[in-house]
Amino acid sequence: MTPTWVSHAIWWQVYPLGFVGAFPTPEGSAPPGPGEHRLRRLAEWFDHAIELGASGIALGPIFASRTHGYDTTDHFRIDPRLGDDDDFDYLIAQARARGLRVLVDGVFNHVGTDFGRYCDATRDDGAAHWFRGRSGRFHTFEGHSELITLNHDNPDVVDYVVDVMAHWLQRGADGWRLDAAYAVPQQFWATALPRVRERHPDAWFVGELIHGDYAAIVEQATFDSATQYELWKAIWSSLNDGNFFELDWALQRHNTFLASFAPLTFIGNHDVTRIASRLENTDHLPLALVLLLTIGGVPSVYGGDEFGFRAVKEERYGGDDAVRPEFASPPLSLDDFGAEIWRLHQFLVGLRRRHPWLHAATTTALRLTNRHYVYETRSGDDALLVTLNVDNEPLRLVLSELGAARAEVLAGSSAPPSDVVGELTVEPHGWRILRPA
């Protein structure tokens, strides 16, 4: 059963190795060592997370690795470039002092070539049995020779993963993002996760899924949640193409997921082009954020998106680096655009927190054209009306034609709050959030 605290969760996600300047290492310089305690720099930003309205910090990889964090060499050790166990304990204590949850990120599909048992595999049959294939021809993850696939049929691998997850939950983590979960046999998760829950029943587990039958995979793997990549793609694609039919199709699928689990929703993360760069018209950035924070699920904001950061992911070695930048100490100096986007994030996250029922809300299209989308988001007796207009002309609406005689305007791109209206006009590339009166 999904822990109750998740229904109020709003994550602020960071990629620690980049955030603190530990990766990539500038050419010609030595990588940072544990004496630098860089992990503690994240705590400097916890008050910012509170100001944003987040209830938790979703960390990227923090365990010992050679490069980007997903080539893990020791799951029981904090990456020396970040610090050590004491630094993790400090981070947890600082989060707890502010009421923030902490989600850790682990990849259990594959390991790096410095992983101890891989180093022993050529001379130890027991070690070799930890990996798929045979010594000298072990399977790799998506063709990456430095990422060696674990043998998920080996009971020793199951025991190891259970012990790793329980270890960091015991040290204060609240849950796990399971990287590349789609590549791992579902039976492996169905065997391992219940054992972890026996020790930590309040933990939350979200599997990284890209495509497929999300609901079936979540059920069979016993995840609590899954990454909602389908909806992420539909949000920016529909806004770019002026095709809200794509978005509505994705939201109908999203409704079916919500019947059994609350997906992890996002418009940006450490693996994708930032939303401010992905959208062809930055006037549509507020519309993407409105969608994220008025639909069901567990929303996550990727650090920097709340300032309107721009960066493009490239399909090459090091192509993720631009979307995983180093952050200076807060506060950042923002231009007018960044300040506007920051204020909008604060307002909409605050609206989400004032309407916690949105966690389980489903959506129904009330008006759907290529460039206009009006939807009701509802859970039980609670409901909001959301209007999006990506056309170059104003959108005029008579609320009685949508099933609501009058509504209170809560927010909009050009709207005074608290007006109770029966008709409204939404300016080109604008939006409104209303509450039926």
Coordinates of C-alpha atoms in Angstrom, one line a residue:
M1 CA 0.0 0.0 0.0
T2 CA 1.3 3.4 -1.0
P3 CA 2.3 5.4 2.2
T4 CA -0.2 8.2 3.0
W5 CA 2.4 11.0 3.1
V6 CA 2.8 10.7 -0.7
S7 CA -0.6 12.2 -1.3
H8 CA 0.9 15.6 -0.3
A9 CA 4.3 15.1 -1.9
I10 CA 5.7 17.7 -4.3
W11 CA 9.4 17.0 -5.2
W12 CA 12.2 19.4 -6.0
Q13 CA 14.6 17.3 -8.0
V14 CA 18.4 17.8 -8.2
Y15 CA 21.3 16.0 -9.8
P16 CA 23.9 16.2 -7.0
L17 CA 27.1 15.5 -9.0
G18 CA 26.4 18.4 -11.3
F19 CA 24.7 20.6 -8.8
V20 CA 27.8 20.8 -6.6
G21 CA 30.3 20.8 -9.5
A22 CA 31.6 17.3 -8.9
F23 CA 31.0 16.1 -12.5
P24 CA 32.1 16.5 -15.1
T25 CA 35.6 17.2 -13.8
P26 CA 37.3 20.1 -15.7
E27 CA 40.0 18.8 -18.0
G28 CA 43.4 18.7 -16.4
S29 CA 42.1 18.9 -12.8
A30 CA 41.7 16.3 -10.1
P31 CA 38.2 15.2 -9.1
P32 CA 37.0 16.4 -5.7
G33 CA 37.7 14.2 -2.7
P34 CA 35.6 13.4 0.4
G35 CA 37.4 16.1 2.4
E36 CA 35.5 18.7 0.4
H37 CA 32.1 17.6 1.7
R38 CA 30.3 18.9 -1.3
L39 CA 27.1 17.0 -0.6
R40 CA 26.5 19.5 2.2
R41 CA 26.1 22.3 -0.3
L42 CA 22.7 20.9 -1.2
A43 CA 21.4 21.8 2.2
E44 CA 22.1 25.4 1.5
W45 CA 19.2 25.2 -1.0
F46 CA 16.7 23.5 1.3
D47 CA 15.2 26.8 2.3
H48 CA 14.7 27.6 -1.4
A49 CA 12.8 24.3 -1.7
I50 CA 10.6 25.4 1.1
E51 CA 10.0 28.8 -0.6
L52 CA 9.1 26.9 -3.7
G53 CA 6.5 25.0 -1.8
A54 CA 8.1 21.5 -2.2
S55 CA 7.7 18.9 0.5
G56 CA 10.7 16.8 -0.5
I57 CA 14.0 16.6 -2.2
A58 CA 14.5 14.0 -5.0
L59 CA 18.2 13.3 -5.3
G60 CA 20.0 12.0 -8.3
P61 CA 22.7 9.4 -7.8
I62 CA 24.9 9.9 -4.8
F63 CA 26.7 6.5 -4.5
A64 CA 30.3 5.7 -5.5
S65 CA 30.8 5.7 -9.2
R66 CA 33.5 6.5 -11.8
T67 CA 31.6 9.1 -13.8
H68 CA 27.9 10.2 -14.0
G69 CA 26.7 8.2 -11.0
Y70 CA 24.8 5.5 -12.8
D71 CA 28.0 3.4 -13.3
T72 CA 27.8 2.5 -9.6
T73 CA 30.9 0.9 -8.0
D74 CA 29.6 0.6 -4.4
H75 CA 26.0 1.1 -3.4
F76 CA 26.9 1.2 0.3
R77 CA 29.3 4.1 -0.1
I78 CA 28.6 7.8 -0.8
D79 CA 30.5 9.0 -3.9
P80 CA 33.9 10.3 -2.6
R81 CA 33.4 13.3 -4.9
L82 CA 30.4 14.3 -2.8
G83 CA 31.6 13.3 0.6
D84 CA 31.0 10.5 3.0
D85 CA 28.4 9.0 5.4
D86 CA 28.6 11.9 7.8
D87 CA 27.7 14.3 4.9
F88 CA 24.6 12.1 4.1
D89 CA 23.6 12.2 7.7
Y90 CA 24.0 16.0 7.8
L91 CA 21.8 16.2 4.6
I92 CA 19.1 14.1 6.2
A93 CA 19.2 16.1 9.4
Q94 CA 18.8 19.4 7.6
A95 CA 15.9 18.0 5.5
R96 CA 14.2 16.7 8.6
A97 CA 14.6 20.0 10.4
R98 CA 12.5 21.6 7.6
G99 CA 10.0 18.8 7.3
L100 CA 11.4 17.7 3.9
R101 CA 11.3 14.1 2.7
V102 CA 14.3 12.7 0.8
L103 CA 14.1 10.4 -2.2
V104 CA 17.3 8.6 -3.3
D105 CA 18.2 7.3 -6.8
G106 CA 19.6 3.9 -7.5
V107 CA 20.2 1.9 -10.6
F108 CA 20.0 -1.9 -10.0
N109 CA 19.9 -3.0 -13.6
H110 CA 23.6 -2.5 -14.1
V111 CA 26.9 -1.5 -12.4
G112 CA 30.1 0.1 -13.4
T113 CA 33.3 -1.7 -14.4
D114 CA 34.9 -0.8 -11.0
F115 CA 32.2 -2.8 -9.2
G116 CA 34.0 -5.3 -6.9
R117 CA 32.4 -8.5 -8.2
Y118 CA 32.9 -7.5 -11.8
C119 CA 36.6 -7.0 -11.1
D120 CA 36.7 -10.5 -9.7
A121 CA 34.5 -12.1 -12.4
T122 CA 37.4 -13.3 -14.6
R123 CA 38.8 -15.5 -11.8
D124 CA 35.8 -16.2 -9.7
D125 CA 32.8 -18.2 -11.0
G126 CA 30.7 -17.0 -8.1
A127 CA 31.4 -13.4 -8.9
A128 CA 30.8 -14.0 -12.6
H129 CA 27.3 -15.4 -11.8
W130 CA 26.3 -11.9 -10.7
F131 CA 26.2 -10.8 -14.3
R132 CA 24.2 -11.8 -17.4
G133 CA 26.2 -13.7 -20.0
R134 CA 29.7 -15.1 -19.4
S135 CA 33.1 -13.7 -18.5
G136 CA 34.4 -11.7 -21.4
R137 CA 31.0 -11.5 -23.0
F138 CA 28.8 -10.0 -20.3
H139 CA 25.6 -8.2 -21.3
T140 CA 25.7 -4.4 -21.2
F141 CA 23.0 -1.8 -20.8
E142 CA 21.8 -0.4 -24.2
G143 CA 25.2 -1.0 -25.7
H144 CA 27.3 1.0 -23.1
S145 CA 30.4 -1.1 -22.6
E146 CA 31.0 0.5 -19.2
L147 CA 27.6 -0.5 -17.8
I148 CA 27.5 -4.2 -17.0
T149 CA 24.0 -5.9 -16.6
L150 CA 23.3 -7.7 -13.4
N151 CA 21.9 -11.2 -13.3
H152 CA 18.5 -10.7 -11.7
D153 CA 17.9 -14.4 -11.5
N154 CA 20.7 -14.8 -9.0
P155 CA 19.4 -14.8 -5.4
D156 CA 22.6 -13.2 -4.2
V157 CA 21.8 -10.2 -6.4
V158 CA 18.3 -10.0 -4.9
D159 CA 19.7 -10.1 -1.4
Y160 CA 22.2 -7.4 -2.2
V161 CA 19.6 -5.0 -3.7
V162 CA 17.3 -5.6 -0.7
D163 CA 20.1 -4.9 1.7
V164 CA 21.2 -1.7 -0.2
M165 CA 17.7 -0.2 -0.3
A166 CA 17.0 -1.1 3.4
H167 CA 20.4 0.4 4.4
W168 CA 19.7 3.9 3.1
L169 CA 16.1 3.8 4.2
Q170 CA 17.4 3.0 7.7
R171 CA 19.8 6.0 7.5
G172 CA 16.9 8.3 6.8
A173 CA 15.8 8.2 3.1
D174 CA 12.1 8.0 2.5
G175 CA 12.0 6.2 -0.8
W176 CA 13.7 5.2 -4.0
R177 CA 13.6 6.2 -7.6
L178 CA 14.6 3.0 -9.4
D179 CA 16.6 4.0 -12.5
A180 CA 16.2 2.0 -15.7
A181 CA 13.5 0.0 -13.9
Y182 CA 12.0 -0.8 -17.3
A183 CA 15.1 -2.9 -18.2
V184 CA 14.8 -5.1 -15.1
P185 CA 12.6 -8.2 -15.0
Q186 CA 9.4 -7.4 -13.2
Q187 CA 9.6 -10.6 -11.1
F188 CA 12.9 -9.3 -9.7
W189 CA 11.1 -6.2 -8.3
A190 CA 8.1 -8.3 -7.1
T191 CA 10.6 -10.4 -5.1
A192 CA 12.8 -7.6 -3.7
L193 CA 10.4 -4.8 -2.9
P194 CA 8.1 -6.6 -0.5
R195 CA 11.1 -7.7 1.5
V196 CA 12.2 -4.0 1.8
R197 CA 8.7 -3.0 2.7
E198 CA 8.7 -5.5 5.5
R199 CA 11.5 -3.5 7.2
H200 CA 10.3 0.0 6.0
P201 CA 6.5 0.0 5.3
D202 CA 6.4 3.7 4.9
A203 CA 8.9 3.8 2.0
W204 CA 7.9 4.9 -1.5
F205 CA 9.2 3.3 -4.7
V206 CA 8.9 4.8 -8.2
G207 CA 10.1 2.9 -11.2
E208 CA 11.6 4.7 -14.2
L209 CA 9.4 3.7 -17.1
I210 CA 9.6 5.2 -20.6
H211 CA 6.8 3.5 -22.5
G212 CA 4.6 0.4 -22.3
D213 CA 1.6 -0.7 -20.2
Y214 CA 2.4 1.4 -17.2
A215 CA -0.4 0.1 -15.0
A216 CA 0.4 -3.5 -15.7
I217 CA 4.1 -3.0 -15.0
V218 CA 3.4 -1.1 -11.8
E219 CA 1.1 -3.9 -10.6
Q220 CA 3.4 -6.8 -11.5
A221 CA 6.6 -5.1 -10.3
T222 CA 4.8 -3.9 -7.1
F223 CA 6.0 -0.3 -7.6
D224 CA 4.1 2.5 -5.9
S225 CA 4.5 4.8 -8.9
A226 CA 6.2 5.3 -12.3
T227 CA 7.6 8.2 -14.3
Q228 CA 5.0 9.6 -16.6
Y229 CA 7.0 10.1 -19.7
E230 CA 4.0 9.8 -22.0
L231 CA 2.4 12.8 -20.4
W232 CA 5.7 14.8 -20.4
K233 CA 6.0 14.3 -24.1
A234 CA 2.3 15.1 -24.8
I235 CA 2.5 18.4 -22.8
W236 CA 5.4 20.0 -24.7
S237 CA 4.5 18.4 -28.1
S238 CA 0.8 19.5 -28.0
L239 CA 1.8 23.1 -27.1
N240 CA 4.4 23.2 -29.9
D241 CA 2.2 21.7 -32.5
G242 CA -1.1 23.4 -31.5
N243 CA -2.6 19.9 -31.1
F244 CA -4.5 19.5 -27.9
F245 CA -5.9 16.2 -29.1
E246 CA -2.6 14.6 -28.4
L247 CA -2.7 16.0 -24.8
D248 CA -6.3 14.9 -24.3
W249 CA -5.4 11.4 -25.4
A250 CA -2.5 11.3 -22.9
L251 CA -4.7 12.6 -20.1
Q252 CA -7.3 10.0 -20.8
R253 CA -4.5 7.4 -20.4
H254 CA -3.4 9.2 -17.3
N255 CA -6.9 8.9 -15.8
T256 CA -6.7 5.1 -16.2
F257 CA -3.3 5.0 -14.4
L258 CA -4.8 7.1 -11.5
A259 CA -7.3 4.4 -10.9
S260 CA -4.5 2.2 -9.5
F261 CA -1.5 4.4 -8.8
A262 CA -0.4 8.1 -8.8
P263 CA 2.3 8.6 -11.5
L264 CA 5.3 10.8 -10.9
T265 CA 4.6 13.8 -13.2
F266 CA 7.1 16.3 -14.5
I267 CA 7.8 18.7 -17.3
G268 CA 11.6 18.5 -16.8
N269 CA 14.2 16.3 -15.2
H270 CA 18.0 15.6 -15.4
D271 CA 17.6 13.4 -18.5
V272 CA 15.7 15.7 -20.9
T273 CA 16.0 19.1 -22.6
R274 CA 14.7 21.8 -20.2
I275 CA 11.1 22.8 -20.8
A276 CA 12.1 26.5 -21.5
S277 CA 14.2 25.2 -24.4
R278 CA 11.9 22.5 -25.5
L279 CA 8.9 24.9 -26.1
E280 CA 9.1 26.8 -29.3
N281 CA 7.1 29.7 -27.8
T282 CA 8.2 30.5 -24.2
D283 CA 4.8 32.2 -23.7
H284 CA 3.6 28.6 -23.4
L285 CA 5.9 27.8 -20.4
P286 CA 3.2 28.9 -17.9
L287 CA 0.7 26.7 -19.7
A288 CA 2.9 23.7 -19.2
L289 CA 3.3 24.5 -15.6
V290 CA -0.4 24.9 -15.1
L291 CA -0.9 21.5 -16.6
L292 CA 1.7 19.9 -14.3
L293 CA 0.1 21.4 -11.1
T294 CA -3.6 20.9 -11.9
I295 CA -3.6 17.2 -12.8
G296 CA -3.5 14.1 -10.7
G297 CA -0.2 12.5 -9.7
V298 CA 2.9 13.3 -7.7
P299 CA 4.5 16.4 -9.3
S300 CA 8.3 17.0 -9.5
V301 CA 10.1 20.3 -10.4
Y302 CA 13.6 19.9 -11.7
G303 CA 16.0 22.3 -10.1
G304 CA 16.5 25.4 -12.3
D305 CA 13.3 25.0 -14.2
E306 CA 11.7 27.2 -11.6
F307 CA 14.0 30.0 -12.8
G308 CA 13.4 29.4 -16.4
F309 CA 16.8 27.8 -17.1
R310 CA 17.5 26.8 -20.7
A311 CA 19.6 23.9 -21.8
V312 CA 19.4 21.2 -24.5
K313 CA 20.2 17.6 -24.1
E314 CA 22.3 16.2 -27.0
E315 CA 22.6 12.6 -28.1
R316 CA 26.4 12.4 -27.6
Y317 CA 28.9 11.6 -24.9
G318 CA 28.5 14.3 -22.3
G319 CA 25.3 15.4 -23.9
D320 CA 23.5 15.6 -20.5
D321 CA 26.0 18.0 -19.0
A322 CA 24.2 21.1 -20.1
V323 CA 21.0 20.1 -18.3
R324 CA 22.9 19.2 -15.1
P325 CA 24.8 22.4 -14.3
E326 CA 26.5 23.5 -11.1
F327 CA 24.6 25.8 -8.8
A328 CA 26.2 28.6 -6.8
S329 CA 25.1 29.4 -3.3
P330 CA 21.6 30.9 -3.1
P331 CA 20.1 33.2 -3.9
L332 CA 20.7 33.4 -7.6
S333 CA 20.5 36.7 -9.5
L334 CA 17.5 36.5 -11.8
D335 CA 16.6 38.4 -14.9
D336 CA 13.0 39.6 -15.5
F337 CA 12.1 36.3 -17.2
G338 CA 13.6 34.2 -14.4
A339 CA 11.9 36.2 -11.7
E340 CA 8.5 35.9 -13.4
I341 CA 8.8 32.2 -13.8
W342 CA 9.9 31.8 -10.2
R343 CA 6.9 33.8 -8.9
L344 CA 4.6 31.7 -11.1
H345 CA 6.1 28.5 -9.7
Q346 CA 5.6 29.7 -6.2
F347 CA 1.9 30.6 -6.9
L348 CA 1.0 27.4 -8.7
V349 CA 2.8 25.1 -6.2
G350 CA 1.0 27.0 -3.5
L351 CA -2.3 26.5 -5.3
R352 CA -1.6 22.8 -5.5
R353 CA -0.8 22.6 -1.8
R354 CA -4.1 24.4 -1.0
H355 CA -6.0 21.8 -3.1
P356 CA -4.3 18.5 -2.0
W357 CA -7.2 16.6 -3.5
L358 CA -5.5 17.2 -6.9
H359 CA -3.2 14.3 -6.1
A360 CA -6.0 11.9 -7.1
A361 CA -7.9 14.2 -9.6
T362 CA -8.9 13.0 -13.0
T363 CA -9.6 15.3 -16.0
T364 CA -12.4 15.6 -18.4
A365 CA -12.3 17.7 -21.6
L366 CA -15.1 20.3 -21.7
R367 CA -13.9 22.0 -24.9
L368 CA -11.3 20.5 -27.2
T369 CA -9.9 21.9 -30.5
N370 CA -6.4 21.9 -31.9
R371 CA -5.6 25.2 -30.1
H372 CA -8.1 25.4 -27.3
Y373 CA -8.4 23.1 -24.3
V374 CA -10.8 23.5 -21.4
Y375 CA -10.8 20.7 -18.9
E376 CA -12.4 20.0 -15.5
T377 CA -10.0 18.4 -13.0
R378 CA -12.0 16.7 -10.3
S379 CA -11.8 14.4 -7.2
G380 CA -15.1 13.7 -5.6
D381 CA -17.0 16.9 -4.9
D382 CA -13.9 19.1 -5.5
A383 CA -13.2 20.5 -8.9
L384 CA -11.4 23.2 -10.9
L385 CA -11.8 24.4 -14.4
V386 CA -8.7 25.1 -16.5
T387 CA -8.6 26.9 -19.8
L388 CA -5.6 26.9 -22.2
N389 CA -5.4 28.9 -25.4
V390 CA -2.5 28.6 -27.8
D391 CA -4.2 30.4 -30.6
N392 CA -3.3 33.9 -31.9
E393 CA -6.9 35.0 -31.2
P394 CA -8.8 35.4 -27.9
L395 CA -10.9 32.5 -26.7
R396 CA -14.4 33.6 -25.5
L397 CA -16.3 31.2 -23.2
V398 CA -19.8 31.1 -21.8
L399 CA -19.5 28.9 -18.7
S400 CA -23.1 27.7 -18.8
E401 CA -22.2 26.0 -22.1
L402 CA -19.5 24.1 -20.2
G403 CA -21.8 23.0 -17.4
A404 CA -20.9 25.6 -14.8
A405 CA -23.2 28.7 -14.5
R406 CA -20.6 30.8 -12.8
A407 CA -17.0 30.4 -11.5
E408 CA -14.5 32.2 -9.4
V409 CA -11.3 33.1 -11.2
L410 CA -8.4 31.9 -9.1
A411 CA -5.6 32.8 -11.4
G412 CA -4.7 33.5 -15.0
S413 CA -2.2 35.0 -17.4
S414 CA -4.2 38.3 -17.4
A415 CA -6.9 38.0 -14.8
P416 CA -7.7 39.6 -11.4
P417 CA -8.4 36.9 -8.8
S418 CA -11.6 36.4 -6.9
D419 CA -13.9 37.6 -9.7
V420 CA -17.0 35.4 -10.1
V421 CA -17.9 35.3 -13.7
G422 CA -20.4 33.7 -16.1
E423 CA -18.4 34.5 -19.2
L424 CA -14.7 35.1 -19.8
T425 CA -12.2 35.9 -22.5
V426 CA -8.8 34.2 -22.5
E427 CA -6.2 36.2 -24.3
P428 CA -4.0 34.6 -27.0
H429 CA -1.5 32.2 -25.5
G430 CA -3.1 32.6 -22.1
W431 CA -4.7 30.5 -19.4
R432 CA -7.2 30.6 -16.5
I433 CA -7.8 28.5 -13.5
L434 CA -11.4 28.8 -12.1
R435 CA -13.4 27.2 -9.3
P436 CA -17.0 26.5 -10.0
A437 CA -19.2 28.8 -7.8

